[in-house]
Amino acid sequence: MSTVFRCRWVLMLVCVVLAWCGAVAAQAAELFKGDELIPADAIVLFDGKDLSQWQSCDGGPAKWKVENGYMVAGGGDICSKQLFKDCQLHVEFWVPLMAEARGQGRGNSGVFLQGWNYEVQILDSYGLTPGAGDCGAIYSIAPPMVNACRPPEHWQSYDIFFRAARFDESGKKIANARMSVMQNGVWIHENVEVPRPTPGASMSDPKEPGPIRLQDHGCPVRFRNIWVRPLGGTEK
Ligand code: MG
């Protein structure tokens, strides 16, 4: 076999291997979208196409822009049209790089459960020792156990398991709300008791089902692939 002939074969082999690696990488990137993980009984609140499951929290049309399979915060908070109490919620989000901004101005948004009651904070907190105002915090109540944040301009995920507060028939609270939260596949809250609503939540009744609320805090935070699964059970 001539040297030229052998080199051609080696070159072809290298091309085939590179093409295969590219295909695997593309497939992995697609898998990260998480579409295949949506449980059969989940309610899809955003599939990248439109805001049909959302409205402005004052009842008007949702104003957020939808492009390239994601939505962008802007024009006021949005609320899911459907209401929930105990639920499992999956949200993917992307925090912009806002190098000039400081503190709560860096990519602020948030995911609220049961209306305005409980916020899981979204912020650029990459590399920080997280406090109760940082990304992953149950805002003002509990900092995340670890900082699981990716750098800004990377897609991240929250999987939130929420158990609403319980009340007796007279309206007296008999059990606090509880939350477990996974960020990017890492547990950052494990069955944390939430004794009070996060600040600014006074307009929502913790006894009643409420919407999933996404915060517009003036930062162009992106969201995609949002689904929710109501959690059953008849206990008080
Ligand atoms: Mg926030």
PDB file of C-alpha atoms and ligand atoms in Angstrom:
ATOM      1  CA  MET A   1       0.000   0.000   0.000  1.00  0.00           C
ATOM      2  CA  SER A   2       1.517   3.364  -1.000  1.00  0.00           C
ATOM      3  CA  THR A   3       2.098   6.071   1.577  1.00  0.00           C
ATOM      4  CA  VAL A   4      -0.332   8.435  -0.216  1.00  0.00           C
ATOM      5  CA  PHE A   5      -3.052   5.747  -0.220  1.00  0.00           C
ATOM      6  CA  ARG A   6      -2.494   5.054   3.497  1.00  0.00           C
ATOM      7  CA  CYS A   7      -2.656   8.783   4.322  1.00  0.00           C
ATOM      8  CA  ARG A   8      -5.992   9.071   2.496  1.00  0.00           C
ATOM      9  CA  TRP A   9      -7.428   6.242   4.573  1.00  0.00           C
ATOM     10  CA  VAL A  10      -6.172   7.813   7.801  1.00  0.00           C
ATOM     11  CA  LEU A  11      -7.633  11.174   6.759  1.00  0.00           C
ATOM     12  CA  MET A  12     -11.008   9.590   5.977  1.00  0.00           C
ATOM     13  CA  LEU A  13     -10.990   7.803   9.309  1.00  0.00           C
ATOM     14  CA  VAL A  14     -10.223  11.051  11.149  1.00  0.00           C
ATOM     15  CA  CYS A  15     -13.089  12.796   9.301  1.00  0.00           C
ATOM     16  CA  VAL A  16     -15.528  10.034  10.227  1.00  0.00           C
ATOM     17  CA  VAL A  17     -14.492  10.171  13.906  1.00  0.00           C
ATOM     18  CA  LEU A  18     -14.784  13.991  13.971  1.00  0.00           C
ATOM     19  CA  ALA A  19     -18.244  13.835  12.349  1.00  0.00           C
ATOM     20  CA  TRP A  20     -19.343  11.252  14.901  1.00  0.00           C
ATOM     21  CA  CYS A  21     -18.033  13.411  17.790  1.00  0.00           C
ATOM     22  CA  GLY A  22     -19.892  16.421  16.358  1.00  0.00           C
ATOM     23  CA  ALA A  23     -23.120  14.442  16.144  1.00  0.00           C
ATOM     24  CA  VAL A  24     -22.740  13.224  19.741  1.00  0.00           C
ATOM     25  CA  ALA A  25     -22.023  16.788  20.969  1.00  0.00           C
ATOM     26  CA  ALA A  26     -25.054  18.134  19.091  1.00  0.00           C
ATOM     27  CA  GLN A  27     -27.218  15.402  20.588  1.00  0.00           C
ATOM     28  CA  ALA A  28     -25.916  16.195  24.094  1.00  0.00           C
ATOM     29  CA  ALA A  29     -26.720  19.887  23.597  1.00  0.00           C
ATOM     30  CA  GLU A  30     -30.224  18.926  22.504  1.00  0.00           C
ATOM     31  CA  LEU A  31     -30.646  16.605  25.499  1.00  0.00           C
ATOM     32  CA  PHE A  32     -29.815  19.460  27.833  1.00  0.00           C
ATOM     33  CA  LYS A  33     -33.015  21.154  26.704  1.00  0.00           C
ATOM     34  CA  GLY A  34     -34.646  18.555  28.881  1.00  0.00           C
ATOM     35  CA  ASP A  35     -37.627  17.994  26.598  1.00  0.00           C
ATOM     36  CA  GLU A  36     -37.410  14.223  26.955  1.00  0.00           C
ATOM     37  CA  LEU A  37     -37.588  14.503  30.744  1.00  0.00           C
ATOM     38  CA  ILE A  38     -41.045  16.077  30.848  1.00  0.00           C
ATOM     39  CA  PRO A  39     -43.242  13.653  32.813  1.00  0.00           C
ATOM     40  CA  ALA A  40     -46.359  12.392  31.094  1.00  0.00           C
ATOM     41  CA  ASP A  41     -48.610  14.044  33.696  1.00  0.00           C
ATOM     42  CA  ALA A  42     -46.852  17.427  33.615  1.00  0.00           C
ATOM     43  CA  ILE A  43     -48.578  20.597  32.438  1.00  0.00           C
ATOM     44  CA  VAL A  44     -46.340  22.409  29.954  1.00  0.00           C
ATOM     45  CA  LEU A  45     -46.436  26.134  30.692  1.00  0.00           C
ATOM     46  CA  PHE A  46     -43.878  27.168  28.058  1.00  0.00           C
ATOM     47  CA  ASP A  47     -42.536  25.123  25.177  1.00  0.00           C
ATOM     48  CA  GLY A  48     -40.645  27.907  23.443  1.00  0.00           C
ATOM     49  CA  LYS A  49     -43.438  28.846  21.052  1.00  0.00           C
ATOM     50  CA  ASP A  50     -45.834  31.317  22.687  1.00  0.00           C
ATOM     51  CA  LEU A  51     -47.204  32.830  25.898  1.00  0.00           C
ATOM     52  CA  SER A  52     -50.635  31.206  25.630  1.00  0.00           C
ATOM     53  CA  GLN A  53     -50.355  29.817  29.191  1.00  0.00           C
ATOM     54  CA  TRP A  54     -49.387  33.229  30.640  1.00  0.00           C
ATOM     55  CA  GLN A  55     -50.807  36.656  31.302  1.00  0.00           C
ATOM     56  CA  SER A  56     -49.667  39.868  32.902  1.00  0.00           C
ATOM     57  CA  CYS A  57     -50.183  39.567  36.680  1.00  0.00           C
ATOM     58  CA  ASP A  58     -52.724  42.407  36.548  1.00  0.00           C
ATOM     59  CA  GLY A  59     -54.804  40.304  34.153  1.00  0.00           C
ATOM     60  CA  GLY A  60     -53.798  41.903  30.817  1.00  0.00           C
ATOM     61  CA  PRO A  61     -51.862  40.187  28.043  1.00  0.00           C
ATOM     62  CA  ALA A  62     -48.319  39.012  28.837  1.00  0.00           C
ATOM     63  CA  LYS A  63     -45.833  41.434  27.294  1.00  0.00           C
ATOM     64  CA  TRP A  64     -42.627  39.356  27.346  1.00  0.00           C
ATOM     65  CA  LYS A  65     -40.916  38.789  24.008  1.00  0.00           C
ATOM     66  CA  VAL A  66     -40.657  35.231  22.649  1.00  0.00           C
ATOM     67  CA  GLU A  67     -37.719  34.517  20.339  1.00  0.00           C
ATOM     68  CA  ASN A  68     -35.475  31.581  19.464  1.00  0.00           C
ATOM     69  CA  GLY A  69     -37.367  29.194  21.732  1.00  0.00           C
ATOM     70  CA  TYR A  70     -37.164  31.302  24.888  1.00  0.00           C
ATOM     71  CA  MET A  71     -38.987  34.239  26.450  1.00  0.00           C
ATOM     72  CA  VAL A  72     -37.339  37.409  27.767  1.00  0.00           C
ATOM     73  CA  ALA A  73     -38.397  39.315  30.890  1.00  0.00           C
ATOM     74  CA  GLY A  74     -39.685  42.800  30.126  1.00  0.00           C
ATOM     75  CA  GLY A  75     -42.954  44.709  30.524  1.00  0.00           C
ATOM     76  CA  GLY A  76     -43.914  43.534  34.018  1.00  0.00           C
ATOM     77  CA  ASP A  77     -44.198  40.235  35.883  1.00  0.00           C
ATOM     78  CA  ILE A  78     -46.119  37.420  34.214  1.00  0.00           C
ATOM     79  CA  CYS A  79     -48.372  34.850  35.884  1.00  0.00           C
ATOM     80  CA  SER A  80     -49.491  31.429  34.703  1.00  0.00           C
ATOM     81  CA  LYS A  81     -53.192  31.354  33.860  1.00  0.00           C
ATOM     82  CA  GLN A  82     -53.578  28.090  35.778  1.00  0.00           C
ATOM     83  CA  LEU A  83     -53.382  28.146  39.553  1.00  0.00           C
ATOM     84  CA  PHE A  84     -51.475  25.694  41.744  1.00  0.00           C
ATOM     85  CA  LYS A  85     -50.793  24.779  45.362  1.00  0.00           C
ATOM     86  CA  ASP A  86     -48.539  21.760  46.030  1.00  0.00           C
ATOM     87  CA  CYS A  87     -46.489  21.218  42.899  1.00  0.00           C
ATOM     88  CA  GLN A  88     -43.242  20.249  41.259  1.00  0.00           C
ATOM     89  CA  LEU A  89     -42.013  22.995  38.950  1.00  0.00           C
ATOM     90  CA  HIS A  90     -39.246  22.812  36.333  1.00  0.00           C
ATOM     91  CA  VAL A  91     -37.877  26.094  34.966  1.00  0.00           C
ATOM     92  CA  GLU A  92     -34.828  26.796  32.813  1.00  0.00           C
ATOM     93  CA  PHE A  93     -33.345  30.285  32.933  1.00  0.00           C
ATOM     94  CA  TRP A  94     -30.460  32.308  31.491  1.00  0.00           C
ATOM     95  CA  VAL A  95     -28.978  35.272  33.335  1.00  0.00           C
ATOM     96  CA  PRO A  96     -27.411  38.007  31.177  1.00  0.00           C
ATOM     97  CA  LEU A  97     -23.923  39.323  31.844  1.00  0.00           C
ATOM     98  CA  MET A  98     -24.434  42.787  33.385  1.00  0.00           C
ATOM     99  CA  ALA A  99     -20.839  43.604  34.291  1.00  0.00           C
ATOM    100  CA  GLU A 100     -21.526  47.222  35.216  1.00  0.00           C
ATOM    101  CA  ALA A 101     -24.426  46.407  37.543  1.00  0.00           C
ATOM    102  CA  ARG A 102     -24.000  45.593  41.226  1.00  0.00           C
ATOM    103  CA  GLY A 103     -25.749  43.420  43.778  1.00  0.00           C
ATOM    104  CA  GLN A 104     -29.452  42.995  43.141  1.00  0.00           C
ATOM    105  CA  GLY A 105     -29.063  44.741  39.762  1.00  0.00           C
ATOM    106  CA  ARG A 106     -27.129  41.837  38.195  1.00  0.00           C
ATOM    107  CA  GLY A 107     -29.569  39.719  36.243  1.00  0.00           C
ATOM    108  CA  ASN A 108     -32.352  39.848  38.823  1.00  0.00           C
ATOM    109  CA  SER A 109     -35.527  37.873  38.282  1.00  0.00           C
ATOM    110  CA  GLY A 110     -37.302  35.218  40.294  1.00  0.00           C
ATOM    111  CA  VAL A 111     -39.743  32.341  40.336  1.00  0.00           C
ATOM    112  CA  PHE A 112     -42.708  32.745  42.685  1.00  0.00           C
ATOM    113  CA  LEU A 113     -44.845  29.874  43.928  1.00  0.00           C
ATOM    114  CA  GLN A 114     -48.508  30.232  44.797  1.00  0.00           C
ATOM    115  CA  GLY A 115     -48.823  33.770  43.479  1.00  0.00           C
ATOM    116  CA  TRP A 116     -46.616  36.244  45.248  1.00  0.00           C
ATOM    117  CA  ASN A 117     -45.968  34.080  48.245  1.00  0.00           C
ATOM    118  CA  TYR A 118     -42.563  32.447  47.887  1.00  0.00           C
ATOM    119  CA  GLU A 119     -39.725  33.596  45.603  1.00  0.00           C
ATOM    120  CA  VAL A 120     -36.789  31.481  44.546  1.00  0.00           C
ATOM    121  CA  GLN A 121     -34.335  34.186  43.560  1.00  0.00           C
ATOM    122  CA  ILE A 122     -32.640  34.470  40.175  1.00  0.00           C
ATOM    123  CA  LEU A 123     -29.482  36.600  40.064  1.00  0.00           C
ATOM    124  CA  ASP A 124     -25.921  36.534  38.766  1.00  0.00           C
ATOM    125  CA  SER A 125     -24.324  35.043  41.914  1.00  0.00           C
ATOM    126  CA  TYR A 126     -21.693  32.931  40.175  1.00  0.00           C
ATOM    127  CA  GLY A 127     -18.748  32.196  42.476  1.00  0.00           C
ATOM    128  CA  LEU A 128     -20.110  34.104  45.499  1.00  0.00           C
ATOM    129  CA  THR A 129     -20.717  32.788  49.002  1.00  0.00           C
ATOM    130  CA  PRO A 130     -24.490  32.967  48.694  1.00  0.00           C
ATOM    131  CA  GLY A 131     -26.691  34.913  51.087  1.00  0.00           C
ATOM    132  CA  ALA A 132     -30.477  35.038  51.405  1.00  0.00           C
ATOM    133  CA  GLY A 133     -30.696  37.507  48.492  1.00  0.00           C
ATOM    134  CA  ASP A 134     -28.576  35.513  46.049  1.00  0.00           C
ATOM    135  CA  CYS A 135     -29.439  33.139  43.252  1.00  0.00           C
ATOM    136  CA  GLY A 136     -31.067  29.987  44.613  1.00  0.00           C
ATOM    137  CA  ALA A 137     -32.155  31.671  47.855  1.00  0.00           C
ATOM    138  CA  ILE A 138     -35.709  31.436  49.115  1.00  0.00           C
ATOM    139  CA  TYR A 139     -35.664  35.176  49.075  1.00  0.00           C
ATOM    140  CA  SER A 140     -34.852  36.786  52.438  1.00  0.00           C
ATOM    141  CA  ILE A 141     -35.529  33.493  54.246  1.00  0.00           C
ATOM    142  CA  ALA A 142     -32.963  30.825  53.353  1.00  0.00           C
ATOM    143  CA  PRO A 143     -29.709  30.991  51.354  1.00  0.00           C
ATOM    144  CA  PRO A 144     -28.948  27.932  49.215  1.00  0.00           C
ATOM    145  CA  MET A 145     -26.888  25.199  50.922  1.00  0.00           C
ATOM    146  CA  VAL A 146     -24.268  25.491  48.176  1.00  0.00           C
ATOM    147  CA  ASN A 147     -23.618  27.790  45.263  1.00  0.00           C
ATOM    148  CA  ALA A 148     -24.664  25.692  42.264  1.00  0.00           C
ATOM    149  CA  CYS A 149     -24.740  28.653  39.850  1.00  0.00           C
ATOM    150  CA  ARG A 150     -23.331  28.584  36.371  1.00  0.00           C
ATOM    151  CA  PRO A 151     -21.743  31.765  34.996  1.00  0.00           C
ATOM    152  CA  PRO A 152     -24.026  34.319  33.339  1.00  0.00           C
ATOM    153  CA  GLU A 153     -25.028  33.570  29.736  1.00  0.00           C
ATOM    154  CA  HIS A 154     -25.355  29.846  30.449  1.00  0.00           C
ATOM    155  CA  TRP A 155     -28.663  27.997  30.705  1.00  0.00           C
ATOM    156  CA  GLN A 156     -29.509  26.803  34.213  1.00  0.00           C
ATOM    157  CA  SER A 157     -32.419  24.922  35.743  1.00  0.00           C
ATOM    158  CA  TYR A 158     -34.547  24.900  38.864  1.00  0.00           C
ATOM    159  CA  ASP A 159     -36.594  21.918  39.973  1.00  0.00           C
ATOM    160  CA  ILE A 160     -38.767  23.132  42.825  1.00  0.00           C
ATOM    161  CA  PHE A 161     -40.873  20.881  45.056  1.00  0.00           C
ATOM    162  CA  PHE A 162     -43.417  23.005  46.882  1.00  0.00           C
ATOM    163  CA  ARG A 163     -45.785  22.093  49.687  1.00  0.00           C
ATOM    164  CA  ALA A 164     -48.196  24.887  50.580  1.00  0.00           C
ATOM    165  CA  ALA A 165     -48.907  25.942  54.165  1.00  0.00           C
ATOM    166  CA  ARG A 166     -51.799  24.130  55.866  1.00  0.00           C
ATOM    167  CA  PHE A 167     -54.681  25.797  57.698  1.00  0.00           C
ATOM    168  CA  ASP A 168     -57.438  24.447  59.908  1.00  0.00           C
ATOM    169  CA  GLU A 169     -61.116  25.145  59.288  1.00  0.00           C
ATOM    170  CA  SER A 170     -60.999  28.358  61.324  1.00  0.00           C
ATOM    171  CA  GLY A 171     -58.215  29.654  59.057  1.00  0.00           C
ATOM    172  CA  LYS A 172     -55.446  29.183  61.636  1.00  0.00           C
ATOM    173  CA  LYS A 173     -52.144  28.051  60.158  1.00  0.00           C
ATOM    174  CA  ILE A 174     -51.185  24.612  61.400  1.00  0.00           C
ATOM    175  CA  ALA A 175     -48.125  23.936  59.202  1.00  0.00           C
ATOM    176  CA  ASN A 176     -45.678  26.146  57.368  1.00  0.00           C
ATOM    177  CA  ALA A 177     -45.011  25.832  53.659  1.00  0.00           C
ATOM    178  CA  ARG A 178     -42.020  23.679  52.701  1.00  0.00           C
ATOM    179  CA  MET A 179     -39.709  23.795  49.719  1.00  0.00           C
ATOM    180  CA  SER A 180     -37.018  21.594  48.241  1.00  0.00           C
ATOM    181  CA  VAL A 181     -35.037  23.023  45.340  1.00  0.00           C
ATOM    182  CA  MET A 182     -32.549  21.522  42.918  1.00  0.00           C
ATOM    183  CA  GLN A 183     -30.402  23.897  40.837  1.00  0.00           C
ATOM    184  CA  ASN A 184     -28.587  22.424  37.851  1.00  0.00           C
ATOM    185  CA  GLY A 185     -29.066  18.952  39.347  1.00  0.00           C
ATOM    186  CA  VAL A 186     -27.678  19.916  42.779  1.00  0.00           C
ATOM    187  CA  TRP A 187     -29.854  20.025  45.904  1.00  0.00           C
ATOM    188  CA  ILE A 188     -29.703  23.571  47.264  1.00  0.00           C
ATOM    189  CA  HIS A 189     -32.707  23.344  49.648  1.00  0.00           C
ATOM    190  CA  GLU A 190     -33.947  20.176  51.272  1.00  0.00           C
ATOM    191  CA  ASN A 191     -37.436  20.307  52.768  1.00  0.00           C
ATOM    192  CA  VAL A 192     -36.927  23.834  54.105  1.00  0.00           C
ATOM    193  CA  GLU A 193     -39.696  25.237  56.257  1.00  0.00           C
ATOM    194  CA  VAL A 194     -40.869  28.627  54.987  1.00  0.00           C
ATOM    195  CA  PRO A 195     -42.526  30.371  57.933  1.00  0.00           C
ATOM    196  CA  ARG A 196     -43.697  33.475  56.086  1.00  0.00           C
ATOM    197  CA  PRO A 197     -44.144  34.799  52.566  1.00  0.00           C
ATOM    198  CA  THR A 198     -41.123  36.446  50.976  1.00  0.00           C
ATOM    199  CA  PRO A 199     -41.257  40.295  50.998  1.00  0.00           C
ATOM    200  CA  GLY A 200     -43.734  41.995  48.715  1.00  0.00           C
ATOM    201  CA  ALA A 201     -46.049  39.006  48.833  1.00  0.00           C
ATOM    202  CA  SER A 202     -48.879  40.525  50.829  1.00  0.00           C
ATOM    203  CA  MET A 203     -51.347  40.466  47.944  1.00  0.00           C
ATOM    204  CA  SER A 204     -51.571  36.663  47.753  1.00  0.00           C
ATOM    205  CA  ASP A 205     -53.584  34.478  50.102  1.00  0.00           C
ATOM    206  CA  PRO A 206     -51.457  31.509  51.241  1.00  0.00           C
ATOM    207  CA  LYS A 207     -54.650  29.473  51.755  1.00  0.00           C
ATOM    208  CA  GLU A 208     -55.637  29.641  48.092  1.00  0.00           C
ATOM    209  CA  PRO A 209     -54.049  28.229  44.927  1.00  0.00           C
ATOM    210  CA  GLY A 210     -52.032  30.821  43.021  1.00  0.00           C
ATOM    211  CA  PRO A 211     -50.244  31.241  39.718  1.00  0.00           C
ATOM    212  CA  ILE A 212     -46.599  30.548  39.000  1.00  0.00           C
ATOM    213  CA  ARG A 213     -45.190  34.055  38.776  1.00  0.00           C
ATOM    214  CA  LEU A 214     -42.022  35.073  36.890  1.00  0.00           C
ATOM    215  CA  GLN A 215     -40.446  38.355  37.913  1.00  0.00           C
ATOM    216  CA  ASP A 216     -39.480  41.229  35.633  1.00  0.00           C
ATOM    217  CA  HIS A 217     -36.895  43.130  37.673  1.00  0.00           C
ATOM    218  CA  GLY A 218     -35.665  45.213  34.739  1.00  0.00           C
ATOM    219  CA  CYS A 219     -33.083  42.655  33.588  1.00  0.00           C
ATOM    220  CA  PRO A 220     -33.437  40.703  30.290  1.00  0.00           C
ATOM    221  CA  VAL A 221     -33.423  37.258  31.923  1.00  0.00           C
ATOM    222  CA  ARG A 222     -34.522  34.449  29.583  1.00  0.00           C
ATOM    223  CA  PHE A 223     -36.733  31.450  30.360  1.00  0.00           C
ATOM    224  CA  ARG A 224     -37.485  28.242  28.489  1.00  0.00           C
ATOM    225  CA  ASN A 225     -38.872  24.754  29.023  1.00  0.00           C
ATOM    226  CA  ILE A 226     -41.254  25.380  31.919  1.00  0.00           C
ATOM    227  CA  TRP A 227     -43.528  22.628  33.194  1.00  0.00           C
ATOM    228  CA  VAL A 228     -45.395  21.950  36.374  1.00  0.00           C
ATOM    229  CA  ARG A 229     -46.833  18.843  37.968  1.00  0.00           C
ATOM    230  CA  PRO A 230     -49.486  19.293  40.672  1.00  0.00           C
ATOM    231  CA  LEU A 231     -48.703  17.037  43.621  1.00  0.00           C
ATOM    232  CA  GLY A 232     -51.590  15.010  44.933  1.00  0.00           C
ATOM    233  CA  GLY A 233     -52.677  14.022  48.407  1.00  0.00           C
ATOM    234  CA  THR A 234     -55.674  14.956  50.481  1.00  0.00           C
ATOM    235  CA  GLU A 235     -53.981  15.529  53.831  1.00  0.00           C
ATOM    236  CA  LYS A 236     -54.558  18.840  55.539  1.00  0.00           C
TER     237      LYS A 236
HETATM  238 MG    MG B   1     -35.824  38.583  42.276  1.00  0.00          MG
END
